[in-house]
Coordinates of C-alpha atoms in Angstrom, one line a residue:
M267 CA -1.0 2.9 -13.9
V268 CA -4.6 3.5 -14.9
K269 CA -7.1 0.6 -15.0
E270 CA -10.8 0.0 -15.0
V271 CA -12.3 -0.4 -11.6
E272 CA -15.7 -1.6 -10.3
T273 CA -17.6 0.9 -8.2
A274 CA -21.0 1.3 -6.7
F275 CA -21.6 4.2 -9.1
K276 CA -22.4 4.1 -12.8
F277 CA -22.0 6.7 -15.5
G278 CA -23.9 5.3 -18.3
D279 CA -21.9 2.6 -20.2
K280 CA -18.5 4.3 -19.5
P281 CA -16.2 2.5 -17.0
F282 CA -14.7 4.2 -14.0
L283 CA -10.9 4.4 -14.0
G284 CA -8.6 3.9 -11.0
F285 CA -5.0 3.7 -10.3
E286 CA -2.7 0.7 -9.6
H287 CA 0.5 1.0 -7.7
V288 CA 3.5 0.6 -9.9
T289 CA 6.3 0.8 -7.3
M290 CA 6.2 -1.3 -4.1
V291 CA 8.1 0.7 -1.5
P292 CA 6.9 1.3 2.1
L293 CA 6.1 4.9 3.1
C294 CA 8.7 6.3 5.5
R295 CA 7.3 5.7 8.9
K296 CA 9.6 8.4 10.4
L297 CA 7.8 11.0 8.3
I298 CA 4.3 9.8 9.4
D299 CA 2.6 11.2 12.5
P300 CA -0.4 8.8 13.0
T301 CA -2.0 11.3 15.4
L302 CA -2.7 13.6 12.5
L303 CA -4.3 11.0 10.3
T304 CA -8.0 10.1 10.0
K305 CA -9.2 6.5 10.3
Q306 CA -9.5 6.3 6.6
E307 CA -6.0 7.6 6.0
K308 CA -4.6 5.0 8.4
E309 CA -6.6 2.3 6.7
F310 CA -5.2 3.4 3.3
I311 CA -1.6 3.3 4.5
N312 CA -2.1 -0.1 6.3
T313 CA -3.7 -1.6 3.2
Y314 CA -0.9 -0.3 1.0
H315 CA 1.8 -1.6 3.4
A316 CA 0.1 -5.0 3.5
E317 CA 0.2 -5.1 -0.4
V318 CA 3.8 -4.0 -0.4
E319 CA 4.8 -6.8 2.0
A320 CA 2.7 -9.5 0.2
K321 CA 4.1 -8.6 -3.3
T322 CA 7.8 -8.1 -2.3
K323 CA 8.6 -10.5 0.6
D324 CA 9.4 -13.5 -1.8
F325 CA 12.2 -11.4 -3.4
F326 CA 14.0 -11.4 -0.1
R327 CA 14.0 -15.1 0.8
G328 CA 17.1 -16.0 2.7
D329 CA 17.9 -12.3 3.5
E330 CA 16.6 -12.1 7.1
L331 CA 18.0 -8.6 7.7
T332 CA 15.9 -7.2 4.7
L333 CA 12.8 -9.2 5.7
K334 CA 13.1 -7.9 9.2
W335 CA 13.3 -4.3 7.8
L336 CA 10.3 -5.0 5.5
R337 CA 8.1 -6.4 8.3
R338 CA 9.0 -3.4 10.5
E339 CA 8.3 -0.8 7.8
T340 CA 5.0 -2.4 6.7
S341 CA 3.6 -3.1 10.1
P342 CA 0.2 -1.5 10.8
L343 CA 0.2 2.1 12.2

C-alpha cells in the first residue's frame, strides 16, 4: 500500500511516497542465509519481523503452539 512518508529530502512541495506492509507474515527463515546479508538487510528483516510479531500476536492469545512458532520465526537473525 502506498502512503506519504517523511524523509530528510525534499522535492519542492511534492510529498515522497513509501510503502506500507499489507500482509503480516514472517519471512521463511529456512530460506535466509544470514551470512550473505549486509547489516542493513539484516536490520530490515529484523525490523519487519518485530512489526509482524507486534501486530499479530494478539490474534493468537490462548494458542501457545502458534505463539511459540511466531516468536521463533520472528526472532532476530
